[in-house]
Short mmCIF file of C-alpha atoms and ligand atoms in Angstrom, two decimals:
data_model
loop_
_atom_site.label_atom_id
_atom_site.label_comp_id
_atom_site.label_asym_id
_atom_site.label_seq_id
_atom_site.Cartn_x
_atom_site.Cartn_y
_atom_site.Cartn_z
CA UNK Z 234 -14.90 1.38 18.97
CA UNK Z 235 -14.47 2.82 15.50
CA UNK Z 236 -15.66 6.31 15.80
CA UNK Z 237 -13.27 6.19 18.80
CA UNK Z 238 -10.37 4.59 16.60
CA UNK Z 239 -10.76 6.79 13.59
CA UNK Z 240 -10.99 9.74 16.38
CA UNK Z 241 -7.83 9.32 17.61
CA UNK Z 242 -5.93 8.53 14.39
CA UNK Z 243 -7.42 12.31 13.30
CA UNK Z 244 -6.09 13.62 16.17
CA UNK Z 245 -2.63 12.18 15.53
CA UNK Z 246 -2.55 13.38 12.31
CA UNK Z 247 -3.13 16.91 13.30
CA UNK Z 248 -1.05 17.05 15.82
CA UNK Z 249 1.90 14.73 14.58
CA UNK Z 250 1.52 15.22 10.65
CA UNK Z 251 -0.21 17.99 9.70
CA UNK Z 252 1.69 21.34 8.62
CA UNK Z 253 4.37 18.99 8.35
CA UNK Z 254 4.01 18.33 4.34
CA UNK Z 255 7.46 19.84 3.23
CA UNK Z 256 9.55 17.89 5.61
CA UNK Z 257 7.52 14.82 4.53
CA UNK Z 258 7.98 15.84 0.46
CA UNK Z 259 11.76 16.58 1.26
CA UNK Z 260 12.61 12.64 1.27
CA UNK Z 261 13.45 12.60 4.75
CA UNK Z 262 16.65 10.69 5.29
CA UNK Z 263 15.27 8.79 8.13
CA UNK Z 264 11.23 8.81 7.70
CA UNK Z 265 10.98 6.08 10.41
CA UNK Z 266 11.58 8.20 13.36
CA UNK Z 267 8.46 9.91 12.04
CA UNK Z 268 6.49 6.03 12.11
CA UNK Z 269 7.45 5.49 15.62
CA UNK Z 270 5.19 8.52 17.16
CA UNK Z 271 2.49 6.49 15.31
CA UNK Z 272 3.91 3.78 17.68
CA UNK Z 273 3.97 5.88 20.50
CA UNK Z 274 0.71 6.62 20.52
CA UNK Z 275 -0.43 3.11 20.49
CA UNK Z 276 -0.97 3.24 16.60
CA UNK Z 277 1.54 1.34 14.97
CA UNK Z 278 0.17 -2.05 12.63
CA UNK Z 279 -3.77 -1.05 13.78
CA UNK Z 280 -5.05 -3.84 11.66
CA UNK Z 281 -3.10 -6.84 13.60
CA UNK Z 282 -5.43 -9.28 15.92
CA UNK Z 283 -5.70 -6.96 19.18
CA UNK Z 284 -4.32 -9.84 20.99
CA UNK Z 285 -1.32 -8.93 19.57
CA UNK Z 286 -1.79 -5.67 21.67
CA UNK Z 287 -2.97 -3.49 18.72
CA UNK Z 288 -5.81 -1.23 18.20
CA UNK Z 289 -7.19 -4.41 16.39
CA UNK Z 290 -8.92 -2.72 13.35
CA UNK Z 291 -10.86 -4.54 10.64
CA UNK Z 292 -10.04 -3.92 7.32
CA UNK Z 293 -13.13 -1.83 6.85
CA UNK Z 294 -11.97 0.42 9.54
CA UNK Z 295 -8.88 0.36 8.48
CA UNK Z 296 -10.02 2.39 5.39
CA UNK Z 297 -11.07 5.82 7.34
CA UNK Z 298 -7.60 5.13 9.29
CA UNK Z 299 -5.76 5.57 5.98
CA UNK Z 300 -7.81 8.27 5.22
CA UNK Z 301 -6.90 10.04 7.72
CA UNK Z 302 -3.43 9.60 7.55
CA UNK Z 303 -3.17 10.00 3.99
CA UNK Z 304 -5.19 13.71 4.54
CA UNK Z 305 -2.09 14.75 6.27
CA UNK Z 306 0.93 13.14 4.13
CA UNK Z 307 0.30 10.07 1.82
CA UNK Z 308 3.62 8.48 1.79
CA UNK Z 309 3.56 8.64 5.84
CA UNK Z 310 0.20 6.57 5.56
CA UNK Z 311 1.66 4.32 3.06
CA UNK Z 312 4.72 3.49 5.27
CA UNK Z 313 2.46 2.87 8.23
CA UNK Z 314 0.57 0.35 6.20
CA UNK Z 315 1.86 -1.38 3.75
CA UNK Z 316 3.01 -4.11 6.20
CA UNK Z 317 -0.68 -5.41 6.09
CA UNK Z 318 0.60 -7.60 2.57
CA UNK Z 319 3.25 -9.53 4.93
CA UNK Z 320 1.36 -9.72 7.64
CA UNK Z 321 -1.87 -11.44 5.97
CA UNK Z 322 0.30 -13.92 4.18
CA UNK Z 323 2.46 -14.61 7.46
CA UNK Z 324 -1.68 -15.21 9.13
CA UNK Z 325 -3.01 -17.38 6.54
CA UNK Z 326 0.42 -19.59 5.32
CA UNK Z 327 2.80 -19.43 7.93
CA UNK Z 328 3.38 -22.00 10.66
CA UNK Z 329 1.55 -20.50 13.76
CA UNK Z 330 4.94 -20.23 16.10
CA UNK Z 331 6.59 -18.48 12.70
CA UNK Z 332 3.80 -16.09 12.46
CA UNK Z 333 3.33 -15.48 16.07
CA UNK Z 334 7.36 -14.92 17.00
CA UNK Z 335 6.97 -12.38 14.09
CA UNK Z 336 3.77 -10.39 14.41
CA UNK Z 337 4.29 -10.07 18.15
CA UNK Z 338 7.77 -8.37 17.86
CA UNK Z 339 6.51 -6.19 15.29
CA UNK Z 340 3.26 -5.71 17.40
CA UNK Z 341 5.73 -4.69 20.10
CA UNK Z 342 8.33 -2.71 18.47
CA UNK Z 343 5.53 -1.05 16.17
CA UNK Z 344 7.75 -2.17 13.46
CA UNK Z 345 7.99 -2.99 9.29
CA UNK Z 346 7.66 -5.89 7.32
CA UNK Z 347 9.32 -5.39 3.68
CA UNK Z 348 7.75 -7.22 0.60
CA UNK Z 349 10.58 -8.40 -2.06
CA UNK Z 350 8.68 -9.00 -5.46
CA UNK Z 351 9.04 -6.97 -8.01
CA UNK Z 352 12.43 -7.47 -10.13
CA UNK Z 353 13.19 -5.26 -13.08
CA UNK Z 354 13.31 -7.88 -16.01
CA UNK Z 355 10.15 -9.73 -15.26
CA UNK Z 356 8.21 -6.41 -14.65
CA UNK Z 357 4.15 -7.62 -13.43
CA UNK Z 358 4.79 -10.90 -14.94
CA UNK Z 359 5.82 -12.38 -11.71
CA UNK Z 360 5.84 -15.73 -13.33
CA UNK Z 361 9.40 -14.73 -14.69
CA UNK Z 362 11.23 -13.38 -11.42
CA UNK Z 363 14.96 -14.84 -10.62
CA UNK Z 364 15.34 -14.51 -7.63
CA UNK Z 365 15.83 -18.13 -6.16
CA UNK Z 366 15.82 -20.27 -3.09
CA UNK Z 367 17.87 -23.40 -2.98
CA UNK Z 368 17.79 -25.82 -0.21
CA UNK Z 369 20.66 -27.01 1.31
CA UNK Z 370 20.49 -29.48 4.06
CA UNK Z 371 17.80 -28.25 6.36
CA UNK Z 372 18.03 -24.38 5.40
CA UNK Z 373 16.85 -22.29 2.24
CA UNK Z 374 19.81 -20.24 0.57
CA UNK Z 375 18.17 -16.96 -1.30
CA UNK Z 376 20.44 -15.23 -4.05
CA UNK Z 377 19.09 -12.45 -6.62
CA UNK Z 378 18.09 -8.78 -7.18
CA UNK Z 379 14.92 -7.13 -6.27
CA UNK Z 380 13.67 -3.98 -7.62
CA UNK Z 381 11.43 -2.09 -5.24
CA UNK Z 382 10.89 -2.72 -1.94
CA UNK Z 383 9.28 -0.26 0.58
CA UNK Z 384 10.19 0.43 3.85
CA UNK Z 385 13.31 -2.58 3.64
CA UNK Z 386 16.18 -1.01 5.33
CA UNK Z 387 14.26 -0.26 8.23
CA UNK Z 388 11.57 -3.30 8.25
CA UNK Z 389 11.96 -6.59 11.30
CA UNK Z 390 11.53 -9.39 8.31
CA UNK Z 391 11.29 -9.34 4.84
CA UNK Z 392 9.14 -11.57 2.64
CA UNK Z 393 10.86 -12.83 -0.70
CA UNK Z 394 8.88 -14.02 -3.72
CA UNK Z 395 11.28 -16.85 -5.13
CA UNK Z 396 11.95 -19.28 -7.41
CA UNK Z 397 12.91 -22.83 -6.23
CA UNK Z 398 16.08 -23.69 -7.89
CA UNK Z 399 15.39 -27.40 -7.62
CA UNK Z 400 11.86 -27.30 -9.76
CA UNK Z 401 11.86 -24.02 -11.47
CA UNK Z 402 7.71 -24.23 -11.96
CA UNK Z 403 7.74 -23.58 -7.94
CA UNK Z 404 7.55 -20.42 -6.48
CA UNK Z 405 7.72 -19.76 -2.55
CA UNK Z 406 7.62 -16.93 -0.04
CA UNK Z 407 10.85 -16.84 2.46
CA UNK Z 408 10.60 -14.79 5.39
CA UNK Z 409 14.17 -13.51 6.16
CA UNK Z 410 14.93 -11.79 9.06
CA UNK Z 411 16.33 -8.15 8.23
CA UNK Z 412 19.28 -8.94 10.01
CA UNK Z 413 20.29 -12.30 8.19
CA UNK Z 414 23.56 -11.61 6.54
CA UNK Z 415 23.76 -10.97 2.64
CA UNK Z 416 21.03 -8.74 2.42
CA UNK Z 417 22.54 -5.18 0.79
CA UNK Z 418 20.29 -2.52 0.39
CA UNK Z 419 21.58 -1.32 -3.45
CA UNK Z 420 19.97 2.51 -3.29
CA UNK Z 421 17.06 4.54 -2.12
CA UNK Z 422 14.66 5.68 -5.12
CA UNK Z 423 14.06 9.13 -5.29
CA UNK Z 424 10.52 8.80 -6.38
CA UNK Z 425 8.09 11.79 -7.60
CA UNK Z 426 5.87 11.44 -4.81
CA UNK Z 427 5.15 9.40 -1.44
CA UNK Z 428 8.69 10.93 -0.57
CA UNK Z 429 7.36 11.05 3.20
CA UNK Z 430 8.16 6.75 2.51
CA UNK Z 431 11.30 4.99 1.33
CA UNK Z 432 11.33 2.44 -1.98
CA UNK Z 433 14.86 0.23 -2.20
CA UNK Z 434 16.91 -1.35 -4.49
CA UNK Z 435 17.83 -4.48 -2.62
CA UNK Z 436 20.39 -7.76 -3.64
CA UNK Z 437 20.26 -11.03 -1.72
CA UNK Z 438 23.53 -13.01 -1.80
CA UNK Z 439 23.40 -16.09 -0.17
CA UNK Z 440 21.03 -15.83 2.34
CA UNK Z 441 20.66 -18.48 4.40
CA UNK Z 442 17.32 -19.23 7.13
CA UNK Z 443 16.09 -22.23 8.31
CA UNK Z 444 13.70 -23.79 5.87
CA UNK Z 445 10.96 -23.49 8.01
CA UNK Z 446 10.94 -20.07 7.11
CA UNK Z 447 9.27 -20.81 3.90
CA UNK Z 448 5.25 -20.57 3.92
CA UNK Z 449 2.96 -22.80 2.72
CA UNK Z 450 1.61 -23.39 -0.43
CA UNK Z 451 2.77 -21.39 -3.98
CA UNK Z 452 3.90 -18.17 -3.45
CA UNK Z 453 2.87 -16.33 -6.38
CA UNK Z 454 -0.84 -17.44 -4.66
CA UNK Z 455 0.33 -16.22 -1.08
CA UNK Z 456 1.23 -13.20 -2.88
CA UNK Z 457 -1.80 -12.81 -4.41
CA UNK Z 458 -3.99 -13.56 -1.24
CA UNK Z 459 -2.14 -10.70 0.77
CA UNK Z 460 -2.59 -8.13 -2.14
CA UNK Z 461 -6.19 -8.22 -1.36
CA UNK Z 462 -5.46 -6.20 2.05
CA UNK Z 463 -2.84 -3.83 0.52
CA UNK Z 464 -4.41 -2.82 -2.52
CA UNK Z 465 -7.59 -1.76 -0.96
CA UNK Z 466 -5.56 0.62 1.37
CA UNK Z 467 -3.35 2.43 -1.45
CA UNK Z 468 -7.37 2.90 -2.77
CA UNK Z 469 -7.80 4.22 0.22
CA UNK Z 470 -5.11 6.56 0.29
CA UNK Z 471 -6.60 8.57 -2.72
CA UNK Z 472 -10.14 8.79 -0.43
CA UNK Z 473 -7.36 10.89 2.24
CA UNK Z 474 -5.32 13.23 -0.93
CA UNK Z 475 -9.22 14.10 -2.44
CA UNK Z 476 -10.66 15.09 0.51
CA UNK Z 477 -7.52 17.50 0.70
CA UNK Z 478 -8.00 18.34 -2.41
CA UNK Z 479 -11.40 19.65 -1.47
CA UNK Z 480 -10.73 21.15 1.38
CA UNK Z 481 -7.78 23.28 0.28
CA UNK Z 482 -9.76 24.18 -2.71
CA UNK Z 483 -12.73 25.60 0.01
CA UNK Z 484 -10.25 27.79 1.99
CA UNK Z 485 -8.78 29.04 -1.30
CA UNK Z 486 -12.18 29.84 -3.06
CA UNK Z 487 -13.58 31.60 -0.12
CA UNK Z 488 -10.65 34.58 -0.60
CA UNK Z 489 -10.65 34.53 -4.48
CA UNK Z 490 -12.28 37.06 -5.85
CA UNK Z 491 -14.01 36.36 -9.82
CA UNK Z 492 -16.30 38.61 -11.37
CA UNK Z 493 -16.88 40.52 -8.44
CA UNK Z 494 -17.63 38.13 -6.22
CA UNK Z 495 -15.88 35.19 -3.91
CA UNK Z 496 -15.08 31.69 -6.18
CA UNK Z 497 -16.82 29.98 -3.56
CA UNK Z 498 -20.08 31.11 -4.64
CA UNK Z 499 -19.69 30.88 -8.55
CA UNK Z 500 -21.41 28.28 -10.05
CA UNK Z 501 -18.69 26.54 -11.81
CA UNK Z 502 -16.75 26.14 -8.64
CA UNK Z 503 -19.41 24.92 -7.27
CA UNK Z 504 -20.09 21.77 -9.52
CA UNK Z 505 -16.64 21.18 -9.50
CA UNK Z 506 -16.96 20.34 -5.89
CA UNK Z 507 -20.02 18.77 -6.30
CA UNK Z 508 -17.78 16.49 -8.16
CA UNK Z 509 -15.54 16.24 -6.12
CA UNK Z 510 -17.53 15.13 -3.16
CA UNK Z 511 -19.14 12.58 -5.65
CA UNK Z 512 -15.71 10.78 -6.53
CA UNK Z 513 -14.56 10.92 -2.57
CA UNK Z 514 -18.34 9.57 -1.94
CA UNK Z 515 -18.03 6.61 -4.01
CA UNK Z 516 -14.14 5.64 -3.65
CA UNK Z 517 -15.14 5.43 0.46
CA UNK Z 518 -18.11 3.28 -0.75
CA UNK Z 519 -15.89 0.54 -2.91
CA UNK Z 520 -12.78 0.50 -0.52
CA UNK Z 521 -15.19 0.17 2.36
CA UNK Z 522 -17.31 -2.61 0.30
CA UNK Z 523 -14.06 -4.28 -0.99
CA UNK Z 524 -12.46 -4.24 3.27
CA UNK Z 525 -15.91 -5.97 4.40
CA UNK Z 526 -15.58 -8.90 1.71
CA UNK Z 527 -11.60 -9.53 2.99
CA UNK Z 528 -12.59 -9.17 6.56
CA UNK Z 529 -15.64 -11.90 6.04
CA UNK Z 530 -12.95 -14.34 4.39
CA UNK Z 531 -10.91 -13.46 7.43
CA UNK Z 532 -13.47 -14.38 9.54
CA UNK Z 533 -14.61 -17.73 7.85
CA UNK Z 534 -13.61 -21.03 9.25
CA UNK Z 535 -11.03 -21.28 6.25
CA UNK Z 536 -9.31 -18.18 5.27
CA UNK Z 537 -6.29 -19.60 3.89
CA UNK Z 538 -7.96 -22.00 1.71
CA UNK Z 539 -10.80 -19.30 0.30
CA UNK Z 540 -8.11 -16.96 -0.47
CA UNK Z 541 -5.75 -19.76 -2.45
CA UNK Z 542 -8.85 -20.53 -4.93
CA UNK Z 543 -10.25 -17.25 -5.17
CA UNK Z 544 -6.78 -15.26 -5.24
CA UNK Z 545 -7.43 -11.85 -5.89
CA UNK Z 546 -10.75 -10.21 -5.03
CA UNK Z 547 -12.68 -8.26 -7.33
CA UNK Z 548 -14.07 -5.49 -5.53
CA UNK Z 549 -10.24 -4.74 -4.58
CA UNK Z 550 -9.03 -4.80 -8.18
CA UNK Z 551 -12.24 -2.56 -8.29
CA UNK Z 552 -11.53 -0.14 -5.34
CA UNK Z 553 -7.47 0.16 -6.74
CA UNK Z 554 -8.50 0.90 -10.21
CA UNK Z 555 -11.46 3.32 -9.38
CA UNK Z 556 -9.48 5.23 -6.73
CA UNK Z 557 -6.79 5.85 -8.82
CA UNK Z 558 -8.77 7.26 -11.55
CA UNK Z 559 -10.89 9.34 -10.00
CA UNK Z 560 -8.49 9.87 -7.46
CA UNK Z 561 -6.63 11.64 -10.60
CA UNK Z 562 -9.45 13.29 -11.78
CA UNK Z 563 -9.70 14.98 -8.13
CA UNK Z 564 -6.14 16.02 -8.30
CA UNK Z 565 -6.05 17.64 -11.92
CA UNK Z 566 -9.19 19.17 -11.02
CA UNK Z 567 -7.03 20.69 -7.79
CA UNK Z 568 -4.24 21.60 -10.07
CA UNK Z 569 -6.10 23.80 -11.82
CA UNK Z 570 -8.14 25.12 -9.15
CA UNK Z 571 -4.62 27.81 -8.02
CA UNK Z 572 -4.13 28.76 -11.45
CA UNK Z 573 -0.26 29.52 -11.86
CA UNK Z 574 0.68 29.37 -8.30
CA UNK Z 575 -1.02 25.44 -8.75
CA UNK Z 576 2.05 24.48 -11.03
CA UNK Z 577 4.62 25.54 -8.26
CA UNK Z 578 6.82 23.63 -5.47
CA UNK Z 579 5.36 26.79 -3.57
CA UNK Z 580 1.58 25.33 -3.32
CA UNK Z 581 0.66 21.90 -1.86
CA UNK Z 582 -1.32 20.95 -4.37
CA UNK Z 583 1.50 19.53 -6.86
CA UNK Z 584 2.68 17.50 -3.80
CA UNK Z 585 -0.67 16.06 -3.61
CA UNK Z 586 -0.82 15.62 -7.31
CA UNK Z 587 2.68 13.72 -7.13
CA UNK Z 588 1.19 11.41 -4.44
CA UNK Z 589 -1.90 10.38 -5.87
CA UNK Z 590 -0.48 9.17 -9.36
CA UNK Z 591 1.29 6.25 -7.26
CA UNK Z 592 -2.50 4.63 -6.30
CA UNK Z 593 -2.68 3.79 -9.98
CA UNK Z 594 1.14 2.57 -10.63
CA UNK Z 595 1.70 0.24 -7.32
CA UNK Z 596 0.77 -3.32 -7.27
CA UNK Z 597 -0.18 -3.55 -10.34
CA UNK Z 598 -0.79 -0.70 -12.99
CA UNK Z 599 -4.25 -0.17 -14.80
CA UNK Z 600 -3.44 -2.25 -17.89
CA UNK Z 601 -2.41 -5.40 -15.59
CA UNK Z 602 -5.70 -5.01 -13.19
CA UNK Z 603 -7.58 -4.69 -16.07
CA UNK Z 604 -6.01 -7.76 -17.67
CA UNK Z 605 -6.31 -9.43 -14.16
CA UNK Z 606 -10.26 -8.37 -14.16
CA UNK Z 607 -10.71 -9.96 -17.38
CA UNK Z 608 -8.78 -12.98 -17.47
CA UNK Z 609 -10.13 -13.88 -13.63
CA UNK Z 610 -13.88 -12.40 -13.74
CA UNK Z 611 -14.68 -11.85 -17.31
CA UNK Z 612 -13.31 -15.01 -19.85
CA UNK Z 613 -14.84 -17.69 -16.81
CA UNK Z 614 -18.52 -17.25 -17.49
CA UNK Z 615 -19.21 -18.67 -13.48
CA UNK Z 616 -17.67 -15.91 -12.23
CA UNK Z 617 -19.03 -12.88 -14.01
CA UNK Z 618 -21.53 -10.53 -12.29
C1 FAD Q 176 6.39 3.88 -4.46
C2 FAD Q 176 6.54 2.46 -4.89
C3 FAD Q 176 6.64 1.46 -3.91
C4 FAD Q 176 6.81 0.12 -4.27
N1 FAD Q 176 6.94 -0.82 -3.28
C5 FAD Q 176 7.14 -2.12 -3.63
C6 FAD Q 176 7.36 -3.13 -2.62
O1 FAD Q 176 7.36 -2.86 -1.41
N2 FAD Q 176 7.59 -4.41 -3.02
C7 FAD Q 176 7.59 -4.77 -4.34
O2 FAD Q 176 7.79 -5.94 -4.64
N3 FAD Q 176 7.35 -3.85 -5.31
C8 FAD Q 176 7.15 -2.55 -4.99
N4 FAD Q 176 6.92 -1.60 -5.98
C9 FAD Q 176 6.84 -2.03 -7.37
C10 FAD Q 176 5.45 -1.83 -7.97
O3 FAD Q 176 4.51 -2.69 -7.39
C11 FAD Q 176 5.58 -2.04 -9.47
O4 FAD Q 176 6.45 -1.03 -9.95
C12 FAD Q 176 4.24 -1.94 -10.16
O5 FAD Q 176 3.45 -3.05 -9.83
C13 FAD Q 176 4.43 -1.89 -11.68
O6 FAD Q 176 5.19 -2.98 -12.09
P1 FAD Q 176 6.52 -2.81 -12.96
O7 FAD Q 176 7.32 -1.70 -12.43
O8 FAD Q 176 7.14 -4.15 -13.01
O9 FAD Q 176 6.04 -2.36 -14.40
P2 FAD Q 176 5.16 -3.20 -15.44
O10 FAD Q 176 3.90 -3.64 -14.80
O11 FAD Q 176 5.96 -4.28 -16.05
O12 FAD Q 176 4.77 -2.08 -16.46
C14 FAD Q 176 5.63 -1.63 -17.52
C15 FAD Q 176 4.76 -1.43 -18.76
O13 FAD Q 176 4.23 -2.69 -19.19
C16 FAD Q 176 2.80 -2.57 -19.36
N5 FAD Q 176 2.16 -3.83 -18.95
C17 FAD Q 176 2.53 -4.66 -17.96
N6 FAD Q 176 1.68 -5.71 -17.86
C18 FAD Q 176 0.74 -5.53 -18.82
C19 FAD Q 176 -0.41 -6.27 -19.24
N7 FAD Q 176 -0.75 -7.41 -18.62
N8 FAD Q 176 -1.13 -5.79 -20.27
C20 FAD Q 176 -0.76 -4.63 -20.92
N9 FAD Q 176 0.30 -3.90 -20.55
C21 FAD Q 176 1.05 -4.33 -19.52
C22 FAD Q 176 2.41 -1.46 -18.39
O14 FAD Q 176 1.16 -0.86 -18.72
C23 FAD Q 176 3.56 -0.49 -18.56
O15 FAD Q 176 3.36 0.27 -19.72
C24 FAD Q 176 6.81 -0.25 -5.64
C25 FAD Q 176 6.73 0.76 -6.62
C26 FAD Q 176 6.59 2.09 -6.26
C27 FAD Q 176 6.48 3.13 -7.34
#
């Protein structure tokens, strides 16, 4: 079932993605055309419960699926997957006819769920978003202004981190439907890299769903819970751009010629790949590690409440961290690796640079999963290794 999985999604990225990197780094107006041949070939939201009618992946599996995507154009890969943050909150804290009504027309359409967090004043600290829900009679009314948010314009539902405006120590997670009037997408972000996805600007004024549509339980927690998934695949997206980095590196060292001979067989070359390998070796090893201790919690009799006391895994604070350093120490060895031509729009390799700085920037820079790693795994004595 895997090898068969992972088989397929290679294929698909040869045929579908690959050689297609400048269209992909051009910011494609419409990238999502581009997600639904992923659809199309019975691809789209691989990680949902196959009796949604999926390819049903595990989270472990779901790793090489990234990486294979991500070989062929990052931003495409992250597009295809970032939905896995909504759709493990909508499994473990929403009502089951919420969740199902949702996951089955994305499961159907091969559709996008958006995640609205991130605000510009409150930065990571989450604690000191805006945004606000207020109820009124028997619906929730959302107002404020959200930074980023991938994949938005195009997603089925959004899920919005907010503050209750009754008790302003309460945080929940709305699920609006894209269509529910009010929501205005502000601007597109021309970002560095991942231009093969699309990051809005988006303002909520007076949005109004049912309040059913708000899931159980705090939402900075339900939040939390669903980063496990996510984060582990952005690692995993730097395991894809390194082993690019390698093997663009191989086809241009066997035709380079250095003191008489081809790079390929020089010795410094060499044990820079020997490096190489090393980082893509052990960045498979911790995203695949981190995937099998979600998918166990997935599998448990309670999920929902493991996830609320543990909140965020180590091993994925791990695998995000890790990949995005060495994932960087990949590319800068790659930028190097075509001399002049490396520091050109002309070469892929600055495209791939571009990409992989993201791994270490979303959900959650280095300094704040550092500060996360200490102040959950370090200061409570119980919970250190
Ligand atoms: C391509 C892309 C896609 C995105 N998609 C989404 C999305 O779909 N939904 C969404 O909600 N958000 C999204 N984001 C936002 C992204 O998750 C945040 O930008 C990221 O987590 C960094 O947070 P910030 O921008 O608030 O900056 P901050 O984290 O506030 O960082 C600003 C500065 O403060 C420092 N800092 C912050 N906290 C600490 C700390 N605890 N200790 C020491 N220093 C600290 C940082 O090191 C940095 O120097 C996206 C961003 C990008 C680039």
């Amino acid at each position: 079932m895997t090898s068969e999985l992972i088989n397929r999604v290679r294929r698909f990225a040869e045929t579908e993605l690959l050689s297609k990197e400048n269209w992909f780094d051009s910011r494609p107006e419409t990238p999502v055309p581009a997600s639904s041949t992923l659809h199309a070939a019975g691809l789209a939201n691989w990680w949902l419960p196959a009796e949604y009618g999926t390819a049903g992946a595990s989270l472990t599996e779901s790793v090489d699926v990234v990486s294979a995507l991500s070989y062929a154009d990052a931003g495409f890969a992250f597009s295809s997957f970032l939905s896995v943050l909504g759709t493990t909150m909508l499994r473990l804290f929403a009502e089951p006819v919420l969740a199902t009504e949702h996951l089955s027309r994305m499961a159907r359409g091969g559709g996008f769920c958006g995640i609205l967090a991130s605000e510009e004043e409150a930065g990571s600290e989450l604690g000191r978003i805006t945004t606000s829900y207020a109820t009124v009679g028997g619906d929730l009314v959302l107002n404020g202004d959200k930074y980023f948010s991938t994949n938005t314009d195009a997603a089925d539902f959004l899920l919005v981190l907010a503050r209750s405006a009754e008790d302003e120590s309460n945080f929940g997670m709305v699920l609006l439907p894209r269509d529910t009037p009010g929501i205005e997408i502000a601007k597109r972000w021309d970002m560095i890299g991942m231009r093969g996805s699309a990051t809005y600007q988006v303002r909520l004024t007076d949005c109004t769903v049912p309040a059913a549509n708000l899931l159980r339980g705090n939402g900075l927690r339900n939040l939390e819970a669903g980063l496990n998934a996510s984060r582990i695949l952005i690692a995993s997206t730097a395991i894809g751009i390194a082993r690019r980095v390698r093997d663009i590196s191989m086809e241009y060292a066997a035709g380079k010629q250095v003191k008489g001979a081809a790079l390929s067989s020089n010795a410094v070359f060499a044990g820079k790949l020997g490096q190489i390998e090393m980082h893509i070796d052990v960045m498979r090893n911790q995203c695949r590690s981190a995937a099998a201790e979600f998918d166990a919690v997935m599998a448990s009799n309670d999920p929902a409440g493991t996830f609320y006391r543990t909140g965020t895994i180590r091993s994925a604070l791990a695998a995000k961290m890790f990949c995005g350093q060495a994932g960087w120490a990949v590319a800068t060895t790659g930028s190097e690796m075509f001399g002049g031509l490396g520091y050109t729009h002309d070469h892929l390799i600055g495209k791939l640079v571009r990409d992989l700085r993201y791994v270490g920037l979303v959900e959650g820079g280095d300094d704040v999963i550092r500060d996360l790693l200490y102040t959950r795994y370090v200061i409570p004595m119980a919970r250190r290794l």
